Structure formats: structure tokens, C-alpha cells
mmCIF file of C-alpha atoms and ligand atoms in Angstrom:
data_model
loop_
_atom_site.group_PDB
_atom_site.id
_atom_site.type_symbol
_atom_site.label_atom_id
_atom_site.label_comp_id
_atom_site.label_asym_id
_atom_site.label_seq_id
_atom_site.Cartn_x
_atom_site.Cartn_y
_atom_site.Cartn_z
ATOM 1 C CA MET A 1 100.951 81.410 128.205
ATOM 2 C CA GLN A 2 102.003 84.257 125.962
ATOM 3 C CA LYS A 3 100.044 84.314 122.708
ATOM 4 C CA ILE A 4 101.215 85.450 119.300
ATOM 5 C CA ASN A 5 99.580 86.106 115.951
ATOM 6 C CA ILE A 6 100.637 83.908 113.041
ATOM 7 C CA ALA A 7 100.380 85.246 109.491
ATOM 8 C CA ILE A 8 100.292 82.766 106.603
ATOM 9 C CA ASP A 9 100.437 84.118 103.072
ATOM 10 C CA GLY A 10 101.168 82.552 99.736
ATOM 11 C CA TYR A 11 100.030 81.502 96.304
ATOM 12 C CA SER A 12 96.722 79.760 95.698
ATOM 13 C CA SER A 13 96.608 75.995 96.292
ATOM 14 C CA THR A 14 99.724 75.923 98.450
ATOM 15 C CA GLY A 15 97.773 74.468 101.377
ATOM 16 C CA LYS A 16 97.695 77.661 103.466
ATOM 17 C CA SER A 17 94.356 76.898 105.068
ATOM 18 C CA THR A 18 95.283 73.302 105.903
ATOM 19 C CA LEU A 19 98.423 74.440 107.683
ATOM 20 C CA ALA A 20 96.634 77.365 109.377
ATOM 21 C CA ARG A 21 93.903 75.053 110.688
ATOM 22 C CA GLN A 22 96.428 72.483 111.955
ATOM 23 C CA LEU A 23 98.465 75.148 113.752
ATOM 24 C CA ALA A 24 95.394 76.779 115.296
ATOM 25 C CA ALA A 25 94.145 73.408 116.574
ATOM 26 C CA ALA A 26 97.534 72.442 118.011
ATOM 27 C CA LEU A 27 98.067 75.787 119.753
ATOM 28 C CA GLY A 28 94.457 76.363 120.843
ATOM 29 C CA TYR A 29 94.325 79.482 118.647
ATOM 30 C CA VAL A 30 91.544 80.851 116.449
ATOM 31 C CA TYR A 31 91.840 80.220 112.707
ATOM 32 C CA ILE A 32 90.643 83.036 110.439
ATOM 33 C CA ASP A 33 90.287 82.535 106.688
ATOM 34 C CA SER A 34 90.621 86.078 105.329
ATOM 35 C CA GLY A 35 89.842 84.857 101.791
ATOM 36 C CA ALA A 36 86.380 83.847 103.060
ATOM 37 C CA MET A 37 85.754 87.492 103.944
ATOM 38 C CA TYR A 38 86.579 88.677 100.398
ATOM 39 C CA ARG A 39 84.421 85.873 99.060
ATOM 40 C CA ALA A 40 81.477 86.863 101.304
ATOM 41 C CA VAL A 41 81.617 90.495 100.101
ATOM 42 C CA THR A 42 81.683 89.141 96.519
ATOM 43 C CA LEU A 43 78.630 86.976 97.251
ATOM 44 C CA TYR A 44 76.804 90.024 98.607
ATOM 45 C CA ALA A 45 77.710 92.008 95.464
ATOM 46 C CA LEU A 46 76.402 89.183 93.254
ATOM 47 C CA GLN A 47 73.189 88.812 95.256
ATOM 48 C CA HIS A 48 72.411 92.535 95.146
ATOM 49 C CA ASP A 49 73.652 93.303 91.635
ATOM 50 C CA LEU A 50 76.449 95.525 92.952
ATOM 51 C CA LEU A 51 79.384 94.315 90.898
ATOM 52 C CA GLU A 52 80.377 97.779 89.752
ATOM 53 C CA PRO A 53 82.593 99.395 92.397
ATOM 54 C CA GLU A 54 80.551 102.655 92.464
ATOM 55 C CA LYS A 55 77.410 100.681 93.314
ATOM 56 C CA LEU A 56 79.076 98.481 95.913
ATOM 57 C CA LEU A 57 80.757 101.348 97.794
ATOM 58 C CA GLY A 58 77.441 102.861 98.884
ATOM 59 C CA LYS A 59 76.383 99.524 100.376
ATOM 60 C CA LEU A 60 79.576 98.468 102.152
ATOM 61 C CA ALA A 61 78.238 99.650 105.500
ATOM 62 C CA SER A 62 75.323 97.185 105.169
ATOM 63 C CA ILE A 63 77.670 94.203 105.094
ATOM 64 C CA GLU A 64 78.178 92.550 108.458
ATOM 65 C CA LEU A 65 80.650 89.652 108.633
ATOM 66 C CA ARG A 66 81.220 87.289 111.517
ATOM 67 C CA PHE A 67 82.854 83.903 112.086
ATOM 68 C CA ASP A 68 80.886 81.464 114.272
ATOM 69 C CA LEU A 69 81.893 78.007 115.402
ATOM 70 C CA ASN A 70 79.807 75.272 113.772
ATOM 71 C CA PRO A 71 79.178 72.733 116.563
ATOM 72 C CA GLU A 72 78.797 69.917 114.013
ATOM 73 C CA ASN A 73 82.288 70.119 112.529
ATOM 74 C CA HIS A 74 84.035 72.430 115.045
ATOM 75 C CA LYS A 75 85.010 74.775 112.223
ATOM 76 C CA SER A 76 84.566 78.494 112.425
ATOM 77 C CA GLU A 77 82.342 79.442 109.499
ATOM 78 C CA ILE A 78 81.591 82.777 107.931
ATOM 79 C CA HIS A 79 78.233 84.516 108.362
ATOM 80 C CA LEU A 80 77.073 87.302 106.064
ATOM 81 C CA ASN A 81 74.466 89.489 107.736
ATOM 82 C CA GLY A 82 73.671 86.682 110.161
ATOM 83 C CA LYS A 83 73.458 83.876 107.578
ATOM 84 C CA ASN A 84 75.982 81.037 107.272
ATOM 85 C CA VAL A 85 77.379 81.332 103.730
ATOM 86 C CA GLU A 86 80.389 79.033 104.078
ATOM 87 C CA LYS A 87 79.218 76.793 101.200
ATOM 88 C CA GLN A 88 77.909 79.534 98.918
ATOM 89 C CA ILE A 89 81.186 81.478 98.954
ATOM 90 C CA ARG A 90 83.025 78.505 97.395
ATOM 91 C CA SER A 91 80.905 78.525 94.209
ATOM 92 C CA LEU A 92 82.521 79.007 90.827
ATOM 93 C CA GLU A 93 80.507 82.202 90.352
ATOM 94 C CA VAL A 94 82.078 83.750 93.467
ATOM 95 C CA SER A 95 85.541 82.414 92.552
ATOM 96 C CA ARG A 96 85.291 84.086 89.154
ATOM 97 C CA LYS A 97 84.479 87.524 90.593
ATOM 98 C CA VAL A 98 86.450 87.622 93.834
ATOM 99 C CA SER A 99 89.676 88.930 92.284
ATOM 100 C CA GLU A 100 87.870 92.031 90.998
ATOM 101 C CA ILE A 101 86.083 92.700 94.285
ATOM 102 C CA SER A 102 89.216 92.172 96.367
ATOM 103 C CA ALA A 103 91.059 94.748 94.248
ATOM 104 C CA ILE A 104 88.698 97.558 95.388
ATOM 105 C CA ALA A 105 90.510 99.810 97.891
ATOM 106 C CA GLU A 106 87.451 100.502 100.093
ATOM 107 C CA VAL A 107 86.667 96.796 100.347
ATOM 108 C CA ARG A 108 90.222 96.116 101.494
ATOM 109 C CA HIS A 109 90.110 98.961 104.049
ATOM 110 C CA LYS A 110 86.928 97.624 105.582
ATOM 111 C CA LEU A 111 88.163 94.019 105.748
ATOM 112 C CA VAL A 112 91.674 94.854 106.942
ATOM 113 C CA ALA A 113 90.178 96.894 109.823
ATOM 114 C CA LEU A 114 87.960 93.945 110.749
ATOM 115 C CA GLN A 115 90.873 91.490 110.517
ATOM 116 C CA ARG A 116 93.012 93.676 112.751
ATOM 117 C CA SER A 117 90.259 93.888 115.347
ATOM 118 C CA MET A 118 90.003 90.072 115.314
ATOM 119 C CA GLY A 119 93.732 89.826 116.065
ATOM 120 C CA LYS A 120 93.795 92.432 118.828
ATOM 121 C CA GLU A 121 93.856 89.879 121.645
ATOM 122 C CA LYS A 122 96.478 87.722 119.832
ATOM 123 C CA GLY A 123 96.138 83.952 119.522
ATOM 124 C CA VAL A 124 95.054 84.136 115.884
ATOM 125 C CA VAL A 125 96.300 82.199 112.853
ATOM 126 C CA MET A 126 95.171 84.085 109.750
ATOM 127 C CA ASP A 127 95.804 83.089 106.161
ATOM 128 C CA GLY A 128 95.553 85.205 103.029
ATOM 129 C CA ARG A 129 97.662 87.270 100.667
ATOM 130 C CA ASP A 130 98.561 90.396 102.686
ATOM 131 C CA ILE A 131 98.467 89.230 106.294
ATOM 132 C CA GLY A 132 102.201 89.524 107.010
ATOM 133 C CA THR A 133 102.636 92.667 104.906
ATOM 134 C CA VAL A 134 99.514 94.731 105.682
ATOM 135 C CA VAL A 135 97.160 93.215 108.270
ATOM 136 C CA PHE A 136 99.666 92.120 110.932
ATOM 137 C CA PRO A 137 103.014 93.655 109.947
ATOM 138 C CA ASP A 138 104.153 93.063 113.566
ATOM 139 C CA ALA A 139 103.152 89.377 113.691
ATOM 140 C CA ASP A 140 105.703 87.312 115.606
ATOM 141 C CA LEU A 141 105.575 84.528 113.054
ATOM 142 C CA LYS A 142 105.074 84.965 109.321
ATOM 143 C CA ILE A 143 105.041 82.128 106.815
ATOM 144 C CA PHE A 144 105.084 82.540 103.048
ATOM 145 C CA MET A 145 104.047 79.411 101.184
ATOM 146 C CA THR A 146 105.053 78.470 97.679
ATOM 147 C CA ALA A 147 105.130 75.389 95.462
ATOM 148 C CA SER A 148 105.694 75.030 91.743
ATOM 149 C CA PRO A 149 102.685 75.904 89.544
ATOM 150 C CA GLU A 150 102.693 72.344 88.155
ATOM 151 C CA ILE A 151 102.537 70.760 91.605
ATOM 152 C CA ARG A 152 99.761 73.122 92.724
ATOM 153 C CA ALA A 153 97.793 72.536 89.527
ATOM 154 C CA ASN A 154 98.119 68.800 90.041
ATOM 155 C CA ARG A 155 96.793 69.041 93.629
ATOM 156 C CA ARG A 156 93.866 71.187 92.504
ATOM 157 C CA TYR A 157 93.184 68.907 89.519
ATOM 158 C CA LYS A 158 92.937 65.870 91.802
ATOM 159 C CA GLU A 159 90.600 67.740 94.204
ATOM 160 C CA LEU A 160 88.323 68.724 91.323
ATOM 161 C CA LEU A 161 88.272 65.182 89.933
ATOM 162 C CA GLU A 162 87.341 63.878 93.369
ATOM 163 C CA LYS A 163 84.470 66.383 93.474
ATOM 164 C CA GLY A 164 83.289 65.004 90.131
ATOM 165 C CA ASP A 165 84.314 68.006 87.993
ATOM 166 C CA SER A 166 85.529 67.068 84.529
ATOM 167 C CA VAL A 167 88.396 69.440 83.852
ATOM 168 C CA SER A 168 91.692 69.036 82.078
ATOM 169 C CA TYR A 169 95.016 69.361 83.878
ATOM 170 C CA GLU A 170 96.070 71.967 81.287
ATOM 171 C CA ALA A 171 93.053 74.183 82.070
ATOM 172 C CA VAL A 172 93.781 73.981 85.804
ATOM 173 C CA LEU A 173 97.442 74.854 85.257
ATOM 174 C CA GLN A 174 96.432 77.838 83.161
ATOM 175 C CA ASN A 175 94.056 79.027 85.903
ATOM 176 C CA VAL A 176 96.765 78.660 88.575
ATOM 177 C CA ARG A 177 99.149 80.772 86.488
ATOM 178 C CA HIS A 178 96.450 83.356 85.776
ATOM 179 C CA ARG A 179 95.600 83.731 89.481
ATOM 180 C CA ASP A 180 99.293 83.957 90.441
ATOM 181 C CA ASN A 181 99.615 86.797 87.995
ATOM 182 C CA LEU A 182 96.479 88.618 89.236
ATOM 183 C CA ASP A 183 97.408 88.179 92.910
ATOM 184 C CA SER A 184 100.968 89.395 92.533
ATOM 185 C CA THR A 185 100.506 92.260 90.093
ATOM 186 C CA ARG A 186 97.420 94.031 91.476
ATOM 187 C CA GLU A 187 97.974 97.568 92.685
ATOM 188 C CA MET A 188 96.411 97.262 96.153
ATOM 189 C CA SER A 189 98.297 94.960 98.548
ATOM 190 C CA PRO A 190 99.754 92.555 95.983
ATOM 191 C CA LEU A 191 100.847 89.128 97.137
ATOM 192 C CA LYS A 192 104.414 89.573 98.278
ATOM 193 C CA LYS A 193 106.652 87.859 100.809
ATOM 194 C CA ALA A 194 107.220 90.040 103.881
ATOM 195 C CA ASP A 195 110.933 90.607 104.468
ATOM 196 C CA ASP A 196 110.772 88.799 107.798
ATOM 197 C CA ALA A 197 108.608 85.877 106.600
ATOM 198 C CA ILE A 198 109.883 82.325 106.471
ATOM 199 C CA GLU A 199 109.479 80.918 102.971
ATOM 200 C CA VAL A 200 108.191 77.362 102.829
ATOM 201 C CA ASP A 201 108.329 75.631 99.456
ATOM 202 C CA ASN A 202 106.240 72.529 99.982
ATOM 203 C CA SER A 203 106.591 71.087 96.469
ATOM 204 C CA ASP A 204 108.319 68.012 97.901
ATOM 205 C CA MET A 205 107.082 68.070 101.495
ATOM 206 C CA SER A 206 104.309 65.964 103.009
ATOM 207 C CA LEU A 207 101.581 67.711 105.018
ATOM 208 C CA LYS A 208 102.790 65.929 108.148
ATOM 209 C CA GLU A 209 106.388 67.016 107.678
ATOM 210 C CA GLN A 210 105.347 70.577 106.924
ATOM 211 C CA PHE A 211 103.118 70.797 109.991
ATOM 212 C CA GLU A 212 105.711 69.264 112.322
ATOM 213 C CA ARG A 213 108.435 71.662 111.211
ATOM 214 C CA ILE A 214 106.331 74.800 111.460
ATOM 215 C CA HIS A 215 104.622 73.786 114.682
ATOM 216 C CA ALA A 216 108.027 73.184 116.282
ATOM 217 C CA HIS A 217 109.161 76.567 115.038
ATOM 218 C CA ALA A 218 106.015 78.278 116.379
ATOM 219 C CA LEU A 219 106.629 76.725 119.804
ATOM 220 C CA ARG A 220 110.184 78.104 119.763
ATOM 221 C CA VAL A 221 108.919 81.584 118.866
ATOM 222 C CA ILE A 222 106.326 81.447 121.667
ATOM 223 C CA ALA A 223 108.935 80.231 124.192
ATOM 224 C CA GLN A 224 111.241 83.069 123.150
ATOM 225 C CA LYS A 225 108.401 85.527 123.626
ATOM 226 C CA GLU A 226 107.760 84.192 127.136
ATOM 227 C CA LYS A 227 111.381 84.824 128.062
ATOM 228 C CA ALA A 228 111.314 88.363 126.748
ATOM 229 C CA PRO A 229 107.736 89.664 126.894
ATOM 230 C CA SER A 230 107.318 92.944 125.069
HETATM 231 O O1 DC B 1 92.244 82.260 99.657
HETATM 232 P P1 DC B 1 91.063 82.335 98.686
HETATM 233 O O2 DC B 1 91.329 81.724 97.332
HETATM 234 O O3 DC B 1 89.778 81.867 99.281
HETATM 235 O O4 DC B 1 90.892 83.917 98.417
HETATM 236 C C1 DC B 1 89.886 84.400 97.592
HETATM 237 C C2 DC B 1 90.346 85.651 96.900
HETATM 238 O O5 DC B 1 90.492 86.719 97.814
HETATM 239 C C3 DC B 1 91.653 85.543 96.122
HETATM 240 O O6 DC B 1 91.387 85.942 94.788
HETATM 241 C C4 DC B 1 92.585 86.537 96.727
HETATM 242 C C5 DC B 1 91.703 87.387 97.610
HETATM 243 N N1 DC B 1 92.321 87.635 98.917
HETATM 244 C C6 DC B 1 92.955 88.819 99.107
HETATM 245 O O7 DC B 1 93.016 89.639 98.186
HETATM 246 N N2 DC B 1 93.517 89.119 100.304
HETATM 247 C C7 DC B 1 93.452 88.235 101.309
HETATM 248 N N3 DC B 1 94.011 88.552 102.483
HETATM 249 C C8 DC B 1 92.810 86.993 101.121
HETATM 250 C C9 DC B 1 92.256 86.707 99.902
#
């Protein structure tokens, strides 16, 4: 069966990774979390005291990233220089610094090249901020996900409460707005809908409904591709 690459971009807390995982599982594709790669480089910078761009640049070649399937949960998890860092990259410390690190041009060049090589054989669902615009501009299916800041903040607030974090809804909403602003105004590869992306506003859509619609659409795109292989 003909394979395609699927690019999923959008604002934070719009459920990109949930949708990407569901699609990859349903289609038998590989899911790649490009944000995890930026987070792993940030972790490396924190571990080696390389937060200033000049210091980090000299060490970029020493960073080796790989996704390996974890047999316990069947998820592909990120490895930094051979070590599984899937949990460590989600820390608050990494979250606080990742915007700065992901704005460094050389970091983006290195990771975009790696992401493109991962998609060479097709059959990849990748989520991020610049997948449809920069990484796979020729992807056969591009999705751009949005939801109102209030709805996203509420989802994130509930997740944090469940994890036992005591935060206020107002603080979460402020953080969502701040990250939207950083993601969409940075100079290098800002978050932007590709002209040929399908915009999905899931403010009032259930996960099931969202998945069913996009999965059906992906199957149509693949069928079309089979009829007219390029
Ligand atoms: O999706 P996430 O929150 O794990 O992403 C972490 C950070 O990495 C986020 O600040 C945006 C950045 N990022 C990026 O610049 N480009 C991507 N393709 C993916 C993530």
C-alpha cells in the first residue's frame, strides 16, 4: 500500500500528539514527536551547562538522538546519546528553557535534517510547529490544530491537577498565551498554518470525533495516491 507522510502542527495543548499517535497506530505508521527532539537538546544543554548558544554550538555534533520502541508500553521513546530520556525531557526545567533552545538556527538545522531523514521512506506521522511548513513541505496530508486559549488552558489545568500540581487556572491561561506568542512570533520557523493544511478547531470536538474524521480523510488521501502514484 502506498504510504504518505502526515504533518501535524498547531498550538500547544491542542492534542497534537494524541491525534498523531492514534493515526499512526491505525495506519501502521511511525509516530515521531519532534518536540521531544528539541526537549532532548535542551536537556543536554542543561546537563552540560551549555545554555548560551555560543557554548552549545560547539557541542551540537556530540548530540545523538534516536527513537526506540519501548516494549513495555509500545511507545517510541527518545534516547539521548544512548540513554532513554523520555521522562526527563518533560520536566519543568526543560519546559522553561526549550523555547530559547529551539529558537537557535543551528539547532533547528540539525533537527530538521534528522526529521527529514526519518521521513524519507514515508509512513511517518510527525507533530510539531514547522512540520508542514519546513520539515515536510510536500507532505500529502497536513493538519493544523487550534482551539481557544481558554479551552486549552482548561485541559492543561485539569491534567496538572490530576498530576497533583497545585496551580491556578489563571496562571495556566497566562502560560498558554505566553507560549502561543513565543511560538508564533519567533524569527526562525514560527508556528504558522501551511497554505495547504487543513485547519481543525477542536474546541467543541471530542477526541473520538476528531480521530474518526481525520482518519477517514487520511484514508481518502492514501486511496487517491494509490490511483495516481507520483
Ligand atoms: O510540542 P512540545 O511542547 O513538546 O515542544 C517543545 C518545544 O519545542 C516548544 O516550545 C516548541 C518547540 N518545537 C519547535 O520549535 N519545533 C517543533 N517542530 C517542535 C517543537
